[in-house]
Short mmCIF file of C-alpha atoms and ligand atoms in Angstrom, two decimals:
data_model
loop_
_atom_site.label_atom_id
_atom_site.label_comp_id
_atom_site.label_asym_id
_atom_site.label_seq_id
_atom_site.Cartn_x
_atom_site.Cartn_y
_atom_site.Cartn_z
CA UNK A 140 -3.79 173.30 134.70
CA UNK A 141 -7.46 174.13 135.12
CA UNK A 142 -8.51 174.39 138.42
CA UNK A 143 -11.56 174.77 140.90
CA UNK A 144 -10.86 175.75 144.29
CA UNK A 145 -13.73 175.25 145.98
CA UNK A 146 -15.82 176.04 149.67
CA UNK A 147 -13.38 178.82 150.78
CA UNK A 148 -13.82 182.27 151.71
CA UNK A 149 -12.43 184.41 149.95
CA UNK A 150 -10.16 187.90 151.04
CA UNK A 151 -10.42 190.50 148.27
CA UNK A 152 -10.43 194.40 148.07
CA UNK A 153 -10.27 194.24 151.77
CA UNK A 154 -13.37 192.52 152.52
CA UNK A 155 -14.17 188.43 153.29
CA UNK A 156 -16.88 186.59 151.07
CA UNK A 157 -17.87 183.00 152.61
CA UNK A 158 -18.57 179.93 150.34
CA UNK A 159 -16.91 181.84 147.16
CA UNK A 160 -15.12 179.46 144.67
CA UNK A 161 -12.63 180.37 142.18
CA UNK A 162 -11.84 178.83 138.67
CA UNK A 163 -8.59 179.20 136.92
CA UNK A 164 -8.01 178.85 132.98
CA UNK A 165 -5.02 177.06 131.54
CA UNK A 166 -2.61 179.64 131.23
CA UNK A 167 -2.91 180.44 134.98
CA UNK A 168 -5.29 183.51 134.74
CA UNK A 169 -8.57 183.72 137.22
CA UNK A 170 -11.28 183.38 134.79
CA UNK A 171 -14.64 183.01 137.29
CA UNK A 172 -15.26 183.93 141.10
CA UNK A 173 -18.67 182.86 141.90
CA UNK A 174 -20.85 180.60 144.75
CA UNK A 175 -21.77 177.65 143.77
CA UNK A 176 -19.74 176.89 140.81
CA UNK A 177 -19.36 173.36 139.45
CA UNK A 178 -16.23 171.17 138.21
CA UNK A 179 -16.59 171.27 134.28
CA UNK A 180 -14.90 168.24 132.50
CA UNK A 181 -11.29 167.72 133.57
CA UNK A 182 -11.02 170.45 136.01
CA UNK A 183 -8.42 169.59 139.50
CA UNK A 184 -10.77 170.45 142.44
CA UNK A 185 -9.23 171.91 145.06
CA UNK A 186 -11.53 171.71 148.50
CA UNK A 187 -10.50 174.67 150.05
CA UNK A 188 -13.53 173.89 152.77
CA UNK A 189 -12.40 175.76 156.21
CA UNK A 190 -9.25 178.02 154.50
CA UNK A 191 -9.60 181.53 153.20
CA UNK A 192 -8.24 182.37 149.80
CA UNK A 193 -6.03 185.35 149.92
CA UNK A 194 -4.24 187.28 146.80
CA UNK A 195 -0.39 186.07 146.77
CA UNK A 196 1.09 188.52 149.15
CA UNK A 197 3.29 191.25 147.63
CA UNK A 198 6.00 193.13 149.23
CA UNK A 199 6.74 196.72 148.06
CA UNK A 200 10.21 196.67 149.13
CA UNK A 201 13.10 194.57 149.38
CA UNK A 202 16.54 194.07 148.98
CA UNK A 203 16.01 190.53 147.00
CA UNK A 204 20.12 190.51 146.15
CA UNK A 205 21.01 191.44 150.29
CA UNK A 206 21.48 188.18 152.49
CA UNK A 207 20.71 189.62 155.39
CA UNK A 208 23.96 190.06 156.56
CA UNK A 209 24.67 192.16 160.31
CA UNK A 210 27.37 194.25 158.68
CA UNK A 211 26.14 195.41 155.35
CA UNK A 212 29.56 196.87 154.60
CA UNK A 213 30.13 192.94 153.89
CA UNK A 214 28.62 193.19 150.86
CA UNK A 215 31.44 195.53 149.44
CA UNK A 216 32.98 192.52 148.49
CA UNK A 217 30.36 190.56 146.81
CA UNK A 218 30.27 190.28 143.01
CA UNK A 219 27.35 190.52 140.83
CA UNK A 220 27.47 186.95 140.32
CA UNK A 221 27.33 186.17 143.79
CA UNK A 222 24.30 188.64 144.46
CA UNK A 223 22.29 186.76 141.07
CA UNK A 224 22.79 183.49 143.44
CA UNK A 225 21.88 184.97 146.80
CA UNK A 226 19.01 186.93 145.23
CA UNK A 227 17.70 183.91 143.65
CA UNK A 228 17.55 181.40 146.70
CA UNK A 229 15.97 184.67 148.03
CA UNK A 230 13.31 184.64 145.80
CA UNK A 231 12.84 181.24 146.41
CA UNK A 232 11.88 181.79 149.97
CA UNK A 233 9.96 184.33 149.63
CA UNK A 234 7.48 182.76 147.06
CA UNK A 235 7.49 179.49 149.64
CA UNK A 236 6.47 182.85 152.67
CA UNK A 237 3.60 183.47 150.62
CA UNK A 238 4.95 186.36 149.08
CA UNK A 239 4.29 185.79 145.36
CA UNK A 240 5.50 188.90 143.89
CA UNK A 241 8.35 192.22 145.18
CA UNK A 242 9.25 194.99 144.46
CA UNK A 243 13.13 194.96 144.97
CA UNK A 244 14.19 198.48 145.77
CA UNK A 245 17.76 198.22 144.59
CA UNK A 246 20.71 196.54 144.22
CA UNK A 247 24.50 196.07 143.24
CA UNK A 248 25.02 196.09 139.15
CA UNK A 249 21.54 195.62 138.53
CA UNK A 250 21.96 192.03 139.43
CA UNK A 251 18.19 192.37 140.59
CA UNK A 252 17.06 192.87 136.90
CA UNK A 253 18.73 189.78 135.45
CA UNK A 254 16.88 187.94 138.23
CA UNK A 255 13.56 189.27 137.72
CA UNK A 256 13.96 188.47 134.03
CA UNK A 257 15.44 184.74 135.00
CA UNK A 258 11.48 184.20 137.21
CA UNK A 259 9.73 185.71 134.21
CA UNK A 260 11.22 182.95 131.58
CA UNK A 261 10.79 180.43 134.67
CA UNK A 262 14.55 179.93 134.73
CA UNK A 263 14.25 180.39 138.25
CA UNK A 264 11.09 179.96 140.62
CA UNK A 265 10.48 182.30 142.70
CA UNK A 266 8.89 185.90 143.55
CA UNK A 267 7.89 187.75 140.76
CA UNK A 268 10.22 190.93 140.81
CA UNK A 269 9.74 194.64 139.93
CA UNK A 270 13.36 195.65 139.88
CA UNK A 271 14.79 199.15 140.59
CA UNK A 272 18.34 197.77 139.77
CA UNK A 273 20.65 200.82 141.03
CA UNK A 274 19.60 203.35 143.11
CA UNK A 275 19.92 206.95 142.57
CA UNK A 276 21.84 208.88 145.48
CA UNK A 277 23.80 211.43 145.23
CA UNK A 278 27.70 211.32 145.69
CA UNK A 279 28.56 210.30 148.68
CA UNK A 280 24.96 209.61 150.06
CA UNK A 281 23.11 207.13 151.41
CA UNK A 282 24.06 203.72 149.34
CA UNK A 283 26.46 205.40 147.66
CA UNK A 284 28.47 201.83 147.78
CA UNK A 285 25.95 200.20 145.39
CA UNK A 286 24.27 203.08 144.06
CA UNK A 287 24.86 205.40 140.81
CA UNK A 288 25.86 208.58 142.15
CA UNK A 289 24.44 211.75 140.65
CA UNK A 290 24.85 215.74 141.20
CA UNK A 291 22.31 217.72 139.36
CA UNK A 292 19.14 216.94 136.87
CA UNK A 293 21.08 216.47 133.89
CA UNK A 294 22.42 213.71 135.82
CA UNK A 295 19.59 212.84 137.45
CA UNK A 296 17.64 212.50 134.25
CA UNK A 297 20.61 210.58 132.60
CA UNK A 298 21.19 208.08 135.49
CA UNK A 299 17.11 207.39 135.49
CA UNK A 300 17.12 206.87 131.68
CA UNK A 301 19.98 204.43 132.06
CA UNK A 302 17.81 202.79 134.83
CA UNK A 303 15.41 202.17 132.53
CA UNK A 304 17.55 201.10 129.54
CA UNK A 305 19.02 198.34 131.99
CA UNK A 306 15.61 196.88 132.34
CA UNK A 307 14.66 198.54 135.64
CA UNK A 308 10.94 199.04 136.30
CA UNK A 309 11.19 201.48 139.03
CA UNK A 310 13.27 204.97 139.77
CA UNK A 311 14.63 204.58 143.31
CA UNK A 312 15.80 208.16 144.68
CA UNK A 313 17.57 208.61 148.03
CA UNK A 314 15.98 211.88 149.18
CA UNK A 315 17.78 211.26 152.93
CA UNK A 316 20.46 210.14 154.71
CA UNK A 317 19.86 206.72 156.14
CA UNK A 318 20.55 204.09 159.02
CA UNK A 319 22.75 201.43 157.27
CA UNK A 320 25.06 204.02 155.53
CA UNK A 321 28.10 204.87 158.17
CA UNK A 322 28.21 208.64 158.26
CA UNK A 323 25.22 209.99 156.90
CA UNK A 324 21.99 211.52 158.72
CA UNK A 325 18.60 210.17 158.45
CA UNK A 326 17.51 213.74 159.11
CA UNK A 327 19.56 215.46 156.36
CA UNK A 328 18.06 216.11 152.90
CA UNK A 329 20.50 214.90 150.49
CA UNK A 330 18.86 214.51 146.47
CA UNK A 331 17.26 218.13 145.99
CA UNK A 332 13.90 218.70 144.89
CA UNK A 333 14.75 219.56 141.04
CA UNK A 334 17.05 216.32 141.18
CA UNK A 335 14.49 214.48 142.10
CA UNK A 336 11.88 215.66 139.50
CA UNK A 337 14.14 215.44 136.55
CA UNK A 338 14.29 211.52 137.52
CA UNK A 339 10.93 211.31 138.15
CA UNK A 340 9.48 213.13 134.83
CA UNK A 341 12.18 209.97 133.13
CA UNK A 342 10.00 207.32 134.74
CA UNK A 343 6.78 208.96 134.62
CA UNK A 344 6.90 209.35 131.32
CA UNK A 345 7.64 205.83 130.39
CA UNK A 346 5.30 204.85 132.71
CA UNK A 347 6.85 203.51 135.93
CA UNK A 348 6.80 204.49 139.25
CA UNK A 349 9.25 206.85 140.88
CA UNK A 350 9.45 205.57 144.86
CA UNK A 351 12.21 208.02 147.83
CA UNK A 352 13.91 206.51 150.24
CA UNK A 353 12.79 209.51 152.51
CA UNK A 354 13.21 209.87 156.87
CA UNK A 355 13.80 213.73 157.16
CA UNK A 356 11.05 216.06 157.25
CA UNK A 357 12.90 218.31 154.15
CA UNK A 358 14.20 215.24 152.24
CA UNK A 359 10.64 213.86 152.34
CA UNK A 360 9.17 217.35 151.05
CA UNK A 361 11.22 217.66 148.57
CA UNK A 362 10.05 214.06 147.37
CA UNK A 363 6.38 214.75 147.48
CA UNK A 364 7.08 218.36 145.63
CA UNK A 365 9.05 216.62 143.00
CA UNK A 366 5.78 214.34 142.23
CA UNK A 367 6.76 210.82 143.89
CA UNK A 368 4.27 207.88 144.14
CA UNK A 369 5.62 206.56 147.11
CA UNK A 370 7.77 207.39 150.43
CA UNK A 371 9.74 204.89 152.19
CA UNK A 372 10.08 204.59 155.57
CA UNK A 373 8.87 208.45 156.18
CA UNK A 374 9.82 208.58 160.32
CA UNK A 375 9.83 212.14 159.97
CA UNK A 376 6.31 212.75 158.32
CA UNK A 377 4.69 215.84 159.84
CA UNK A 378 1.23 216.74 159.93
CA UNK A 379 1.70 219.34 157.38
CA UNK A 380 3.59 216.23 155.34
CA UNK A 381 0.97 213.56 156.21
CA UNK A 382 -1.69 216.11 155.10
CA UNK A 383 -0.01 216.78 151.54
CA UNK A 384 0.10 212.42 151.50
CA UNK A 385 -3.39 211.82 152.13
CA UNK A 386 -4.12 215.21 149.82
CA UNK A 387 -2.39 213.60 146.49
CA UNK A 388 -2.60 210.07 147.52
CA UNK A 389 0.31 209.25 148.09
CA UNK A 390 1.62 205.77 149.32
CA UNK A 391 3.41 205.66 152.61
CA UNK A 392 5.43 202.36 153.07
CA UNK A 393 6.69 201.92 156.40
CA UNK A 394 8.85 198.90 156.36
CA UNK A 395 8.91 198.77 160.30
CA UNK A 396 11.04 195.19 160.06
CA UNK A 397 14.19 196.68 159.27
CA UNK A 398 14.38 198.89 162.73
CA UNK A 399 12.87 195.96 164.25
CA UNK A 400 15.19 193.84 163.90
CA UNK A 401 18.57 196.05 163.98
CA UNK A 402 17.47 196.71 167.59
CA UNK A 403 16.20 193.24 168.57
CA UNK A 404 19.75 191.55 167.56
CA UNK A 405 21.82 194.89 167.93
CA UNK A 406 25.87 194.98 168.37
CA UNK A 407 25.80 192.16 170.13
CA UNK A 408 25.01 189.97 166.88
CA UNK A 409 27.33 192.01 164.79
CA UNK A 410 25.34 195.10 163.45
CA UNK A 411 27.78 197.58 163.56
CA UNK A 412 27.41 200.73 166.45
CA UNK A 413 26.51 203.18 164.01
CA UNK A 414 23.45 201.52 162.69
CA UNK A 415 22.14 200.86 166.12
CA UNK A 416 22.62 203.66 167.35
CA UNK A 417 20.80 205.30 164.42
CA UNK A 418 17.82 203.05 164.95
CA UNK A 419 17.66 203.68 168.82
CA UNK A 420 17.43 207.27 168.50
CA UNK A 421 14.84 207.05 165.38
CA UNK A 422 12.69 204.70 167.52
CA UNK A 423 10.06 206.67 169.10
CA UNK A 424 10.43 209.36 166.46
CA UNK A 425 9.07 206.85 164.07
CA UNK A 426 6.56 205.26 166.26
CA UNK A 427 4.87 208.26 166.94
CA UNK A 428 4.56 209.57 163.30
CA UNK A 429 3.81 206.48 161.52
CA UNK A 430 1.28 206.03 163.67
CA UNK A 431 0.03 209.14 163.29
CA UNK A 432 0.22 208.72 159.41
CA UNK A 433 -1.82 205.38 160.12
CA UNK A 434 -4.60 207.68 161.86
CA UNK A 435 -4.60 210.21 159.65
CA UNK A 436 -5.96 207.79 156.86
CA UNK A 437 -2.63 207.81 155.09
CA UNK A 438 -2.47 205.16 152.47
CA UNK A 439 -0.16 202.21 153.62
CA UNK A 440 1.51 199.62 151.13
CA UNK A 441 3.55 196.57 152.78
CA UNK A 442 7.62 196.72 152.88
CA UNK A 443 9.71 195.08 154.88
CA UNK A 444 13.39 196.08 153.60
CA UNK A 445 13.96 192.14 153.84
CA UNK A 446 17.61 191.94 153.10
CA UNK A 447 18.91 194.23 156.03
CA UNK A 448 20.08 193.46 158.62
CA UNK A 449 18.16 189.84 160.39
CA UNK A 450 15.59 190.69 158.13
CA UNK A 451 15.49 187.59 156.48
CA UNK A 452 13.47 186.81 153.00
CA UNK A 453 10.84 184.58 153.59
CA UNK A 454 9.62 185.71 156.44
CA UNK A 455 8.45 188.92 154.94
CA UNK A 456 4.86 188.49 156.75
CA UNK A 457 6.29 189.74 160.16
CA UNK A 458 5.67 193.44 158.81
CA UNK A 459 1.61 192.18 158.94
CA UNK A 460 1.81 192.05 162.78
CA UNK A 461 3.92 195.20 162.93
CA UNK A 462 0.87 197.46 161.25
CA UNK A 463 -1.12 195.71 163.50
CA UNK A 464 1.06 196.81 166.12
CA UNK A 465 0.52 200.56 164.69
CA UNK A 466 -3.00 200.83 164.06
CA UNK A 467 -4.11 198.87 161.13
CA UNK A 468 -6.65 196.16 161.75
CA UNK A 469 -6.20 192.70 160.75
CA UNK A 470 -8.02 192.89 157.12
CA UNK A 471 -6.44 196.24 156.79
CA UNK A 472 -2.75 194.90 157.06
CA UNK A 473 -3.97 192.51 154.48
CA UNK A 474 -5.18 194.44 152.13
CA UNK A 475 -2.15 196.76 152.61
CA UNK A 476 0.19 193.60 151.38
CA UNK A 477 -2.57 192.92 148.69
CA UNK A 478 -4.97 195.44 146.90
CA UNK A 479 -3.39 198.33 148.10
CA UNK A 480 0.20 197.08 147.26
CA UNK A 481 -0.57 196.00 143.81
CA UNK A 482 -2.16 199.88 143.80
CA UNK A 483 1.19 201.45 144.74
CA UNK A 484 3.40 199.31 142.64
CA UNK A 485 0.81 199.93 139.73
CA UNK A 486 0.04 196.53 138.82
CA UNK A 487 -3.55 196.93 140.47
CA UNK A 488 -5.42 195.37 137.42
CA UNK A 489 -3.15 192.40 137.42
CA UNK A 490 -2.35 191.39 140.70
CA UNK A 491 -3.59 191.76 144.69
CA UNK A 492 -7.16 190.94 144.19
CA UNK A 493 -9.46 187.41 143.74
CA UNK A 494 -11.01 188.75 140.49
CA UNK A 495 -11.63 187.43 137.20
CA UNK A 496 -9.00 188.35 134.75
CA UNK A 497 -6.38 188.83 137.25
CA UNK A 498 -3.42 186.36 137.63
CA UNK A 499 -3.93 183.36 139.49
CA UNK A 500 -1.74 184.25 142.51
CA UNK A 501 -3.29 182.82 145.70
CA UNK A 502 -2.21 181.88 149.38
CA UNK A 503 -4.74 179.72 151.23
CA UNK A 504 -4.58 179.58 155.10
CA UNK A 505 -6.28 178.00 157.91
CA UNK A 506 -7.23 179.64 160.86
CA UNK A 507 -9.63 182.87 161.40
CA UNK A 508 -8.51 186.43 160.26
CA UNK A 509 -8.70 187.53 163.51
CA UNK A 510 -5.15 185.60 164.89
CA UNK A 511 -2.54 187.53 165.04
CA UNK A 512 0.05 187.25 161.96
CA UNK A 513 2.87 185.74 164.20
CA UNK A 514 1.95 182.32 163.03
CA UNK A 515 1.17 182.98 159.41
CA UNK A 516 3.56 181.00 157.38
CA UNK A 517 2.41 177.69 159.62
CA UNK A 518 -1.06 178.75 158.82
CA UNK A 519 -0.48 178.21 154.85
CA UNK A 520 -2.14 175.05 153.23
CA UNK A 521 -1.38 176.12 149.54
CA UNK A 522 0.48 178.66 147.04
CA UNK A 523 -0.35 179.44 143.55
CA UNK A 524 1.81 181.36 141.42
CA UNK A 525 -0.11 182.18 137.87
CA UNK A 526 -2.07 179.47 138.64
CA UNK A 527 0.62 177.15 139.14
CA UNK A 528 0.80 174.96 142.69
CA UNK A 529 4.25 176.26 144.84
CA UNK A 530 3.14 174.42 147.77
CA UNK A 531 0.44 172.02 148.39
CA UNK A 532 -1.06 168.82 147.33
CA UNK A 533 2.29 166.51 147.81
CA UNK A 534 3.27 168.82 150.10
ZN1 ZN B 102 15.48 199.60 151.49
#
């Protein structure tokens, strides 16, 4: 439907315009951003007077298949079929958070891939998804459970190019040990360097994006030496590291949720000892360097790891308080879930910005951009998804 949302401000490219309207064609596409544009023939209006138009959010990575379960060794027993389901009431959620697209950073059977493809023939509705599918680990590693398991490049390269036969649109590499995995060591380096590369020359090449799960200091070298575009998590990062990051431009995505919330509900909700353990020792490790990554002018893309542990889909905008909590300002954590995330996910001339010619993704809110994010999702008055109304109007 052809719209004009009108007498908002809008949030774009990290900056606030006042009085800025927005018209959007037919097929859902932003086709004008101006002040003082008028309703042309049988345009919807949309009085937007006192909200600010932001970009749909976008998270750079979840779990969309992972309920959220305390014990993620529960999931051992779940079926591709039931993770399709979960993952797509998941979706669901986190379109009606605000969230309007994710990057789902792995899964079991590439269930994750049928779903994205389900929301792209509008089968489901939901988050658009930029499926990894499987991760790559190697045997024995972190997420070995649900990963493909891999020793070498030759395997590396094969189990990327199968990746990307499935459908996948993303390499996910598991360059460390890890906090939900029993056994294995955050610290510890597990893919090698020439693994890595050989996986990430397969999706460079076809043009995708090659993301580590990285938390030790030589895991998370080896990443950035083996050319990856982004590192996840990173508690480790050294200066040296953080240097080499802001150097090459590489994205640093924190997703500060997950620890969050394994150590606000700990063993005493079910998470199981290891795990919270893990995240009690990590936790002023992490603090300290991703705050210092913050400083250092590190790029930051929003991740939450929604699917771990009472990290629940849908309420995906928590992580916007967190980098408030470590150093961002306000418009910065927004632009880190908007322009910046479409950046590191590569979509940046589709998505995460109010411009013409970019999809018609949009969150309206009430309230100034100075309140804190805690009360975000109350704050939302509408959601468009490619120009088409998710919430809003009759409610
Ligand atoms: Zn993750």
């Amino acid at each position: 439907m052809r719209m004009l949302i009108h007498g908002g401000s809008i949030f774009t490219d990290g900056s606030l315009f006042e009085h800025t309207n927005v018209r959007i064609d037919q097929e859902g596409w932003i086709s004008e951003v101006g002040v003082g544009l008028e309703p042309v023939n049988d345009e919807l209006v949309i009085n937007a007077e006192g909200l600010t138009i932001l970009p749909g959010l976008i998270d750079c990575h979840v779990h969309i298949t992972f309920p959220g379960l305390p014990d993620p060794s529960g999931r051992v027993n779940m079926t591709a079929a039931d993770a399709a389901l979960i993952g797509a009431r998941n979706a669901y959620e986190t379109l009606l958070g605000g969230f309007t697209t994710v990057r789902s950073l792995g899964g079991l059977d590439n269930a994750e891939i049928a779903l994205s493809r389900a929301q792209r023939a509008g089968i489901i509705a939901g988050a658009r998804i930029i499926p990894a599918g499987r991760v790559i680990c190697m045997t024995g590693g972190h997420s070995h459970f649900w990963g493909r398991e891999i020793d070498g490049p030759d395997e590396a390269r094969k189990a990327a190019r199968e990746q990307l036969k499935a459908g996948a649109e993303v390499i996910k590499l598991i360059a460390t040990g890890g906090i939900l995995t029993e056994g294995v060591d955050p610290g510890q380096a597990e893919l090698t360097e020439s693994e890595m590369r050989a996986a990430v020359q397969v999706a460079h090449r076809a043009g995708k994006k090659a993301v580590a799960h990285a938390q030790g200091a030589e895991g998370i070298r080896n990443a950035l030496e083996a050319g990856i575009d982004s590192i996840e998590h990173g508690i480790f990062l050294t200066e040296e590291l953080i240097r080499h990051m802001v150097q090459h431009g590489t994205y640093l995505v924190p997703t500060l949720s997950a620890a969050t919330k394994i150590l606000e509900y700990g063993t005493a909700h079910g998470i199981p000892a290891y795990a919270v353990d893990k995240a009690r020792r990590l936790a002023a490790i992490r603090q300290a360097n991703i705050k210092n990554a913050i400083r250092s002018g590190v790029r930051i893309a929003l991740g939450t790891d929604a699917g771990t542990p009472f990290n629940r889909h849908g309420e995906n905008f928590n992580e916007l308080a967190l980098l408030v909590e470590y150093g961002l300002e306000p418009l910065q954590a927004l632009n880190a879930a908007t322009a910046q995330a479409a950046d590191n996910i590569g979509l940046g001339h589709e998505i995460g910005r109010i411009q013409s010619g970019f999809r018609a993704d949009m969150v309206l809110i009430s309230g100034s951009m100075d309140e804190p994010f805690v009360r975000f999702k109350e704050r939302i008055v509408y959601i468009l998804q490619q120009g088409k109304m998710v919430r809003g109007l009759d409610g």
